[in-house]
Amino acid sequence: MSEAGSVGMSVASAFAGMRRVSPVVFRAGCPDCRGRFELAASALRLAIGASSRTTFYSFTCPECGAAVRKPAGERIVELLTGGGVRTLRLHSTL
Ligand SMILES: [Zn+2]
C-alpha cells in the first residue's frame, strides 16, 4: 500500500508532529448532573455498530459517576478515532 515516497513523507510529518505537547481532550457534558468537563481519549469508549443508531460513545461522568452513552455521528466518530479513543466494532461481517 505505501510506496517509498509516502514513507518518507510520514517520517517527516512524524517529526513535525513533535510540537504537540498537550494530550488530546474532548469536551463532554453529563445529562445527569449537568456537569461539563474535559475527558482524555483514554476515558472515552467508542462503539461502532452496523448503523448510525447503534454507533455511540460512552464515558463515566467524573462528577457523579453516571455511565453516559451518547449517539455518535460520522463527524464524532472521525474526531474520536483520530484522537486515539479506543474503538469497539460491534457488528461482525457485513
Ligand atoms: Zn454526572
mmCIF file of C-alpha atoms and ligand atoms in Angstrom:
data_model
loop_
_atom_site.group_PDB
_atom_site.id
_atom_site.type_symbol
_atom_site.label_atom_id
_atom_site.label_comp_id
_atom_site.label_asym_id
_atom_site.label_seq_id
_atom_site.Cartn_x
_atom_site.Cartn_y
_atom_site.Cartn_z
ATOM 1 C CA MET A 1 0.000 0.000 0.000
ATOM 2 C CA SER A 2 2.695 2.534 0.879
ATOM 3 C CA GLU A 3 5.316 3.448 -1.680
ATOM 4 C CA ALA A 4 8.798 4.639 -0.756
ATOM 5 C CA GLY A 5 7.772 8.261 -1.371
ATOM 6 C CA SER A 6 4.894 8.229 1.073
ATOM 7 C CA VAL A 7 7.022 6.523 3.727
ATOM 8 C CA GLY A 8 9.454 9.448 3.529
ATOM 9 C CA MET A 9 6.530 11.829 3.902
ATOM 10 C CA SER A 10 5.201 10.142 7.021
ATOM 11 C CA VAL A 11 8.617 10.219 8.687
ATOM 12 C CA ALA A 12 8.788 13.957 8.037
ATOM 13 C CA SER A 13 5.301 14.532 9.423
ATOM 14 C CA ALA A 14 6.108 12.408 12.470
ATOM 15 C CA PHE A 15 8.865 14.841 13.361
ATOM 16 C CA ALA A 16 6.630 17.804 12.604
ATOM 17 C CA GLY A 17 4.073 16.282 14.986
ATOM 18 C CA MET A 18 6.555 16.505 17.866
ATOM 19 C CA ARG A 19 5.380 20.044 18.562
ATOM 20 C CA ARG A 20 2.109 18.792 20.017
ATOM 21 C CA VAL A 21 2.561 18.715 23.788
ATOM 22 C CA SER A 22 -0.886 18.678 25.317
ATOM 23 C CA PRO A 23 -2.820 15.434 25.294
ATOM 24 C CA VAL A 24 -5.989 15.220 23.260
ATOM 25 C CA VAL A 25 -9.026 16.073 25.331
ATOM 26 C CA PHE A 26 -12.690 16.072 24.449
ATOM 27 C CA ARG A 27 -15.363 18.320 25.869
ATOM 28 C CA ALA A 28 -18.333 16.409 27.198
ATOM 29 C CA GLY A 29 -21.391 17.046 29.291
ATOM 30 C CA CYS A 30 -23.305 14.862 31.693
ATOM 31 C CA PRO A 31 -27.103 14.724 31.277
ATOM 32 C CA ASP A 32 -27.482 13.515 34.868
ATOM 33 C CA CYS A 33 -25.684 16.182 36.904
ATOM 34 C CA ARG A 34 -25.332 18.691 34.031
ATOM 35 C CA GLY A 35 -21.619 18.832 34.679
ATOM 36 C CA ARG A 36 -19.286 19.926 31.915
ATOM 37 C CA PHE A 37 -15.753 18.658 31.778
ATOM 38 C CA GLU A 38 -12.877 17.608 29.577
ATOM 39 C CA LEU A 39 -12.051 13.982 29.109
ATOM 40 C CA ALA A 40 -8.852 12.404 27.888
ATOM 41 C CA ALA A 41 -9.077 9.972 24.995
ATOM 42 C CA SER A 42 -8.441 7.108 27.429
ATOM 43 C CA ALA A 43 -11.616 7.998 29.372
ATOM 44 C CA LEU A 44 -13.834 7.504 26.344
ATOM 45 C CA ARG A 45 -15.030 4.432 24.511
ATOM 46 C CA LEU A 46 -16.445 4.383 21.038
ATOM 47 C CA ALA A 47 -18.703 1.584 19.840
ATOM 48 C CA ILE A 48 -19.349 1.354 16.131
ATOM 49 C CA GLY A 49 -22.426 -0.617 15.180
ATOM 50 C CA ALA A 50 -23.837 -1.652 11.837
ATOM 51 C CA SER A 51 -25.883 1.535 11.580
ATOM 52 C CA SER A 52 -25.659 5.051 12.982
ATOM 53 C CA ARG A 53 -28.334 4.134 15.515
ATOM 54 C CA THR A 54 -26.047 1.562 17.098
ATOM 55 C CA THR A 55 -22.969 3.758 16.965
ATOM 56 C CA PHE A 56 -22.316 5.588 20.196
ATOM 57 C CA TYR A 57 -19.633 6.758 22.574
ATOM 58 C CA SER A 58 -19.627 6.294 26.293
ATOM 59 C CA PHE A 59 -17.809 7.547 29.342
ATOM 60 C CA THR A 60 -18.187 7.654 33.089
ATOM 61 C CA CYS A 61 -19.058 11.079 34.463
ATOM 62 C CA PRO A 62 -16.173 12.268 36.692
ATOM 63 C CA GLU A 63 -18.643 14.394 38.677
ATOM 64 C CA CYS A 64 -21.412 11.958 39.592
ATOM 65 C CA GLY A 65 -20.153 8.617 38.306
ATOM 66 C CA ALA A 66 -23.032 8.062 35.911
ATOM 67 C CA ALA A 67 -22.438 5.905 32.859
ATOM 68 C CA VAL A 68 -23.183 8.208 29.960
ATOM 69 C CA ARG A 69 -23.887 6.937 26.485
ATOM 70 C CA LYS A 70 -24.461 9.220 23.528
ATOM 71 C CA PRO A 71 -25.050 8.617 19.848
ATOM 72 C CA ALA A 72 -22.013 9.303 17.696
ATOM 73 C CA GLY A 73 -22.468 10.749 14.240
ATOM 74 C CA GLU A 74 -19.980 10.372 11.441
ATOM 75 C CA ARG A 75 -18.090 13.515 12.443
ATOM 76 C CA ILE A 76 -17.825 12.462 16.076
ATOM 77 C CA VAL A 77 -16.586 9.018 15.077
ATOM 78 C CA GLU A 78 -13.889 10.665 12.966
ATOM 79 C CA LEU A 79 -12.965 13.015 15.775
ATOM 80 C CA LEU A 80 -12.752 10.290 18.409
ATOM 81 C CA THR A 81 -10.859 7.734 16.343
ATOM 82 C CA GLY A 82 -8.464 10.469 15.194
ATOM 83 C CA GLY A 83 -7.905 11.400 18.827
ATOM 84 C CA GLY A 84 -6.943 7.883 19.818
ATOM 85 C CA VAL A 85 -10.143 6.816 21.563
ATOM 86 C CA ARG A 86 -10.446 3.072 21.985
ATOM 87 C CA THR A 87 -12.887 1.780 19.410
ATOM 88 C CA LEU A 88 -15.040 -1.302 19.581
ATOM 89 C CA ARG A 89 -16.700 -2.620 16.458
ATOM 90 C CA LEU A 90 -19.999 -4.220 17.358
ATOM 91 C CA HIS A 91 -21.010 -5.601 14.023
ATOM 92 C CA SER A 92 -19.376 -8.735 12.699
ATOM 93 C CA THR A 93 -19.026 -9.352 8.963
ATOM 94 C CA LEU A 94 -21.370 -7.480 6.673
HETATM 95 ZN ZN ZN B 1 -22.703 13.475 36.019
#
